[in-house]
PDB file of C-alpha atoms in Angstrom:
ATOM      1  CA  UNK L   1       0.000   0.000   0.000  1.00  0.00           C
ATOM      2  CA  UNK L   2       1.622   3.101  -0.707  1.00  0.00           C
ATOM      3  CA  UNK L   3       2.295   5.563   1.558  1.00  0.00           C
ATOM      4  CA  UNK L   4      -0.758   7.656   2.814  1.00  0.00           C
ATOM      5  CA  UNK L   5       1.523  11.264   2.690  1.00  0.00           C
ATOM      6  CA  UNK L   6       2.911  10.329  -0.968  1.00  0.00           C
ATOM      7  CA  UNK L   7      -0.774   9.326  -2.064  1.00  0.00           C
ATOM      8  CA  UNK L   8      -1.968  12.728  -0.526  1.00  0.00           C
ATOM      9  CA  UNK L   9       0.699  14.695  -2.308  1.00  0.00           C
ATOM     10  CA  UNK L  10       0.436  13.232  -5.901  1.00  0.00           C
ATOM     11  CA  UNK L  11      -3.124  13.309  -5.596  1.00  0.00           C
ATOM     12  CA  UNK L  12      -3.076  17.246  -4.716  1.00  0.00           C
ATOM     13  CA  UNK L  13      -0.521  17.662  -7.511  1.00  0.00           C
ATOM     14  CA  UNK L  14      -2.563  15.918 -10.024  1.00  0.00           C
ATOM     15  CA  UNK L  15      -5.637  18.257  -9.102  1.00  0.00           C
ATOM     16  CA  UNK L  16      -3.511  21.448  -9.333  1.00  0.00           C
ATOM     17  CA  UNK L  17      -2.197  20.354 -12.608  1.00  0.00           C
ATOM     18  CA  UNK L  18      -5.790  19.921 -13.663  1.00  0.00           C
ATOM     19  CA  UNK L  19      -7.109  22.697 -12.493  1.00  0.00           C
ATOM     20  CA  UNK L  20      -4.355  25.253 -14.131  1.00  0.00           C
ATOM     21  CA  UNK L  21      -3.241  26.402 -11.076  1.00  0.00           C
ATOM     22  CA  UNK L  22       0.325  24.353 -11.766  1.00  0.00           C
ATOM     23  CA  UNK L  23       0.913  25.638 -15.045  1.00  0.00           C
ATOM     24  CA  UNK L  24       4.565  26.866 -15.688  1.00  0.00           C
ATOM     25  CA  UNK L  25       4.696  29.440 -18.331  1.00  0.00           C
ATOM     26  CA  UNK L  26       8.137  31.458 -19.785  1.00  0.00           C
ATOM     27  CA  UNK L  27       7.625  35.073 -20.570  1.00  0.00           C
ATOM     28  CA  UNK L  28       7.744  36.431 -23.788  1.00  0.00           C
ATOM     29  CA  UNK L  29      11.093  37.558 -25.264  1.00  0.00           C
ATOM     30  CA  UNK L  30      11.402  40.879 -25.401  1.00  0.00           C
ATOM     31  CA  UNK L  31      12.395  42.789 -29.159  1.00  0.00           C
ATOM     32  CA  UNK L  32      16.152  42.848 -28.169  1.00  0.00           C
ATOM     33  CA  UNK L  33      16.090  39.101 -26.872  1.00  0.00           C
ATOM     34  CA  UNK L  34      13.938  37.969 -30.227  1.00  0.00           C
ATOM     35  CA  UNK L  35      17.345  39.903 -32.119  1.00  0.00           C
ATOM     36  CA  UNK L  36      19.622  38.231 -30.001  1.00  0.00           C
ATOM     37  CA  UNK L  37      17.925  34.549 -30.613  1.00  0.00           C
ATOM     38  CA  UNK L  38      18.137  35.197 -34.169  1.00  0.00           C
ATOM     39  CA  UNK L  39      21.386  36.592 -34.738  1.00  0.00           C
ATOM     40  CA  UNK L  40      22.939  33.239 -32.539  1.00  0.00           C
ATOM     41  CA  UNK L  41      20.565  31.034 -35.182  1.00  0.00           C
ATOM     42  CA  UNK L  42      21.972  32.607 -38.382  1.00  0.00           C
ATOM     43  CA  UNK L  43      24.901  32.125 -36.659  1.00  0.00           C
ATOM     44  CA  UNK L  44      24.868  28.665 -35.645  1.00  0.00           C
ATOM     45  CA  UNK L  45      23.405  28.110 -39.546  1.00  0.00           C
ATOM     46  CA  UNK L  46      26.437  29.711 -41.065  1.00  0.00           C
ATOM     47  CA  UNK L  47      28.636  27.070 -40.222  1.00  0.00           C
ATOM     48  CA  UNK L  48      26.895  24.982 -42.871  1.00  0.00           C
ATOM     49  CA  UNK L  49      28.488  27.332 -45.523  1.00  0.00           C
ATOM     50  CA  UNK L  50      32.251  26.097 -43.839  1.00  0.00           C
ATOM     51  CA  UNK L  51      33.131  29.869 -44.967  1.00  0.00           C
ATOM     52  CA  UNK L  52      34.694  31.439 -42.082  1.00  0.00           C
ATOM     53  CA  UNK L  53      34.234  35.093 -43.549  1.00  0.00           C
ATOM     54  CA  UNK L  54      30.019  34.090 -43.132  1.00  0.00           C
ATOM     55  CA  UNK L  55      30.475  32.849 -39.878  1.00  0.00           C
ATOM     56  CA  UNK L  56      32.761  35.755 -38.403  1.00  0.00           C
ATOM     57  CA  UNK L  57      30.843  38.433 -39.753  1.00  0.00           C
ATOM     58  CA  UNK L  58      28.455  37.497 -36.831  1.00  0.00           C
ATOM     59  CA  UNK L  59      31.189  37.594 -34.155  1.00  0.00           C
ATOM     60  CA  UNK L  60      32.461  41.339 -32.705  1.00  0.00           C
ATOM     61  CA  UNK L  61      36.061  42.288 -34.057  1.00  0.00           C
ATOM     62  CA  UNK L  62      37.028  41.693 -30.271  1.00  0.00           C
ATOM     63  CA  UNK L  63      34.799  38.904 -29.004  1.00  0.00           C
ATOM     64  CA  UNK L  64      36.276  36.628 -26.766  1.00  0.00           C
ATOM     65  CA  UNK L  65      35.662  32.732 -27.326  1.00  0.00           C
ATOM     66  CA  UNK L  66      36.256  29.575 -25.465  1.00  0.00           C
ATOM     67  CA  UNK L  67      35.907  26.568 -27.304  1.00  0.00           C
ATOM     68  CA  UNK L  68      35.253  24.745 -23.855  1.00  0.00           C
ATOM     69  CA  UNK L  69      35.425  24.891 -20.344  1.00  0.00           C
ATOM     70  CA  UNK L  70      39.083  23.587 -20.386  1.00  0.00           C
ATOM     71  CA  UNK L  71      40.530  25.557 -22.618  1.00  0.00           C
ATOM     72  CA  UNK L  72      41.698  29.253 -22.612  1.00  0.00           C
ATOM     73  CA  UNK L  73      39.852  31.708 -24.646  1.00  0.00           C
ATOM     74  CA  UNK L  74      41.311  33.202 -27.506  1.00  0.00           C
ATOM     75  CA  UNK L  75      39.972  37.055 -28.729  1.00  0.00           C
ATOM     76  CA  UNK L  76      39.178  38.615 -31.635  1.00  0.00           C
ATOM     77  CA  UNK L  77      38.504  37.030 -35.390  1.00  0.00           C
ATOM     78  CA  UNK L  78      42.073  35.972 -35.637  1.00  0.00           C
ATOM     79  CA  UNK L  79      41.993  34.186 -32.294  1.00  0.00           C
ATOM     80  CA  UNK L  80      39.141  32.683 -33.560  1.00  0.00           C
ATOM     81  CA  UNK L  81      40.339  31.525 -36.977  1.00  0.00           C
ATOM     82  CA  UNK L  82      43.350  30.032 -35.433  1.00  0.00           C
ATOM     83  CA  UNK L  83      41.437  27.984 -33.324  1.00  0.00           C
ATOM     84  CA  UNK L  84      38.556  27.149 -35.734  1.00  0.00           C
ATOM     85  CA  UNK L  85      39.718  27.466 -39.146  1.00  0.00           C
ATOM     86  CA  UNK L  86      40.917  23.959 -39.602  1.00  0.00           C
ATOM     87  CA  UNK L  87      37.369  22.514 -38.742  1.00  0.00           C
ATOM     88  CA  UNK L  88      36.618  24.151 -41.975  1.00  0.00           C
ATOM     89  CA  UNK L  89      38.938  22.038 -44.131  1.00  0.00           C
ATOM     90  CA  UNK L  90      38.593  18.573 -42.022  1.00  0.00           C
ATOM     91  CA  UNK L  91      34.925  18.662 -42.004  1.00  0.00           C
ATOM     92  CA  UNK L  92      35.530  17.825 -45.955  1.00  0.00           C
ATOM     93  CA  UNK L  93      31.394  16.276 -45.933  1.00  0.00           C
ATOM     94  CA  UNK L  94      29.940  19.372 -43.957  1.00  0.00           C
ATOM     95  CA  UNK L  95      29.474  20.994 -40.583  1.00  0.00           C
ATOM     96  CA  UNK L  96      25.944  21.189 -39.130  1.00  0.00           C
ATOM     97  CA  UNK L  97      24.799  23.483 -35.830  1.00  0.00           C
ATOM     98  CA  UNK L  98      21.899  21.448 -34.524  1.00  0.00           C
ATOM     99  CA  UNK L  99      19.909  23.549 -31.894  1.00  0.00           C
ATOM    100  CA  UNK L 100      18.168  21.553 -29.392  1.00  0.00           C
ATOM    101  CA  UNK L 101      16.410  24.691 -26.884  1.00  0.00           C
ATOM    102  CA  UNK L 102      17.106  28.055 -26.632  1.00  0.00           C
ATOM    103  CA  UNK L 103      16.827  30.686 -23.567  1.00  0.00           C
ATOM    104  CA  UNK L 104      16.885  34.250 -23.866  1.00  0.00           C
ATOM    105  CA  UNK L 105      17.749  36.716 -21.219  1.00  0.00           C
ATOM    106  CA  UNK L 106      18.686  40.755 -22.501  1.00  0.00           C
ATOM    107  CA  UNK L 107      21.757  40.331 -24.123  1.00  0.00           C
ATOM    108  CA  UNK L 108      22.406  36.607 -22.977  1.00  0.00           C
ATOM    109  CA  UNK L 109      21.603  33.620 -25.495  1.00  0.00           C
ATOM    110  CA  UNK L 110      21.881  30.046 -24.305  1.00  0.00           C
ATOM    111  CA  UNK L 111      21.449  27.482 -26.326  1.00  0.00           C
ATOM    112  CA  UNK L 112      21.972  23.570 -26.512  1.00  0.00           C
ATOM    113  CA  UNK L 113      23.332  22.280 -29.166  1.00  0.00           C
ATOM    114  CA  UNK L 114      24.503  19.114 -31.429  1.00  0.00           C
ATOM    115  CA  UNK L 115      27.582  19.968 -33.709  1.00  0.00           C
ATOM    116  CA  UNK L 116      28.508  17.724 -36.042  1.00  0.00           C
ATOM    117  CA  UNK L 117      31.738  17.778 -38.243  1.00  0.00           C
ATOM    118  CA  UNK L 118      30.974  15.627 -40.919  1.00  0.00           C
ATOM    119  CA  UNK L 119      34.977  14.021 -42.443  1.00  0.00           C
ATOM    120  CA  UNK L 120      36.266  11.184 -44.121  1.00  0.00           C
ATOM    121  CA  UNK L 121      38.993  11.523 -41.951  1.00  0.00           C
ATOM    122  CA  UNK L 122      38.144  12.834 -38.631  1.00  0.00           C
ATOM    123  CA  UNK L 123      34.472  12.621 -38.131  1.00  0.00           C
ATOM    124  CA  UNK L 124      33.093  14.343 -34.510  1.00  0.00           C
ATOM    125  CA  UNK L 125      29.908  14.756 -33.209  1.00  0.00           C
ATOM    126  CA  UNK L 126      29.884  17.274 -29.927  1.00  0.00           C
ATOM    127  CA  UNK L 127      27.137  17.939 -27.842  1.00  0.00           C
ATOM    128  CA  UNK L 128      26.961  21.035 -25.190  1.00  0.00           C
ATOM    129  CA  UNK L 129      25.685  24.138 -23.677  1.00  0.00           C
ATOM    130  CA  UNK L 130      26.701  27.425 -25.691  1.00  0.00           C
ATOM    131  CA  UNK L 131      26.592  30.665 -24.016  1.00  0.00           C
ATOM    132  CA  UNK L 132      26.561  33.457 -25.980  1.00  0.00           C
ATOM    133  CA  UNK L 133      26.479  37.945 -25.184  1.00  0.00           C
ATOM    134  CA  UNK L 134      25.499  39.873 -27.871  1.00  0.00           C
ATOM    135  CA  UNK L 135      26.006  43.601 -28.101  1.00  0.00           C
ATOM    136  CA  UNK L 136      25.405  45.647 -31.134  1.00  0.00           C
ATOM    137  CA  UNK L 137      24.142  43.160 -33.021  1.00  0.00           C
ATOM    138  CA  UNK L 138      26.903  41.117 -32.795  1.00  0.00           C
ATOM    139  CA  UNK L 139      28.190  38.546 -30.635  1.00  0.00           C
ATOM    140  CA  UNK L 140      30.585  39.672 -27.835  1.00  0.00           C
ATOM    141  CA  UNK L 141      31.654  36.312 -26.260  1.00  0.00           C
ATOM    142  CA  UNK L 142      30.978  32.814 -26.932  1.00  0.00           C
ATOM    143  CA  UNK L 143      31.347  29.858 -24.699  1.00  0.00           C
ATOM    144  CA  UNK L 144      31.139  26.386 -25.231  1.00  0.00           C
ATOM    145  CA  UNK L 145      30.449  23.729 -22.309  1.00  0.00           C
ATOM    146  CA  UNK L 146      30.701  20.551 -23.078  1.00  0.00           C
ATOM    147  CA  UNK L 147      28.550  17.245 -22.185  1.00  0.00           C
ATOM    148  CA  UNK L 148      29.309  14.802 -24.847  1.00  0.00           C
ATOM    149  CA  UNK L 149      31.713  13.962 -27.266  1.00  0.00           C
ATOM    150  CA  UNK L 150      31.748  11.461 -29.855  1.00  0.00           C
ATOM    151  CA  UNK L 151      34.784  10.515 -31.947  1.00  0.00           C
ATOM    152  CA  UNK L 152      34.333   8.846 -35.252  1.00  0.00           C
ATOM    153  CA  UNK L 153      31.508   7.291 -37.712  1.00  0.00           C
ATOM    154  CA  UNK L 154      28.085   7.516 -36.120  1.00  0.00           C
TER     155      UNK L 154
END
């Protein structure tokens, strides 16, 4: 028999849920958060082009990135390029940004994601958190947290 407090408690929960009262609701994004969500999409979709000029044209002259938590960020689009720019040439059968869910917050942008470098070679499929501040229409700083990693053909 289960336990008379437990049976209370999902049976109360089940009513609110019913009822409405229990309903969990976000709140709208604002104009500059809406901006913000799309300028990390297009820029998430621009890796599909493997043209770095597309995909930097999105990032601030200065940003800061780090690629993930372990690693040291590098600034600015050259920083970036050196730390990027062979993905370009490795991922010779395509790169894809997958977004999974999105959160908004004034100028932050979080998003979970599935990247995939597609390669005859070096094939890698990562899976993470990326946290992104956008100023100006751009995108400030970029940081990628990492919570899977897969090596090879999938």
């Amino acid at each position: 028999m289960p336990h008379p407090r437990r049976a209370f408690l999902a049976t109360a929960g089940l009513g609110l849920l019913a009822s409405g009262v229990a309903t969990v609701s976000a709140a709208e994004w604002t104009d500059e958060e809406k901006k913000n969500v799309e300028l990390v999409r297009d820029f998430c979709a621009s890796w599909a082009t493997r043209d770095l000029k597309q995909i930097l044209r999105r990032l601030a002259g200065d940003c800061i990135y780090r690629m993930t938590e372990t690693v040291p960020a590098v600034t600015g689009h050259a920083g970036v390029t050196e730390k990027l720019g062979s993905w370009m040439t490795s991922s010779d059968l395509g790169i894809e940004f997958k977004i999974l869910d999105t959160f908004a917050a004034g100028p932050m942008v979080i998003n979970r994601r599935i990247d995939s470098f597609k390669s005859t070679k070096q094939p890698l499929t990562w899976e993470g958190i990326g946290v992104f501040f956008c100023k100006d229409g751009k995108i400030k700083e970029w940081s990628d947290y990492t919570t899977k990693v897969v090596r090879g053909p999938q």
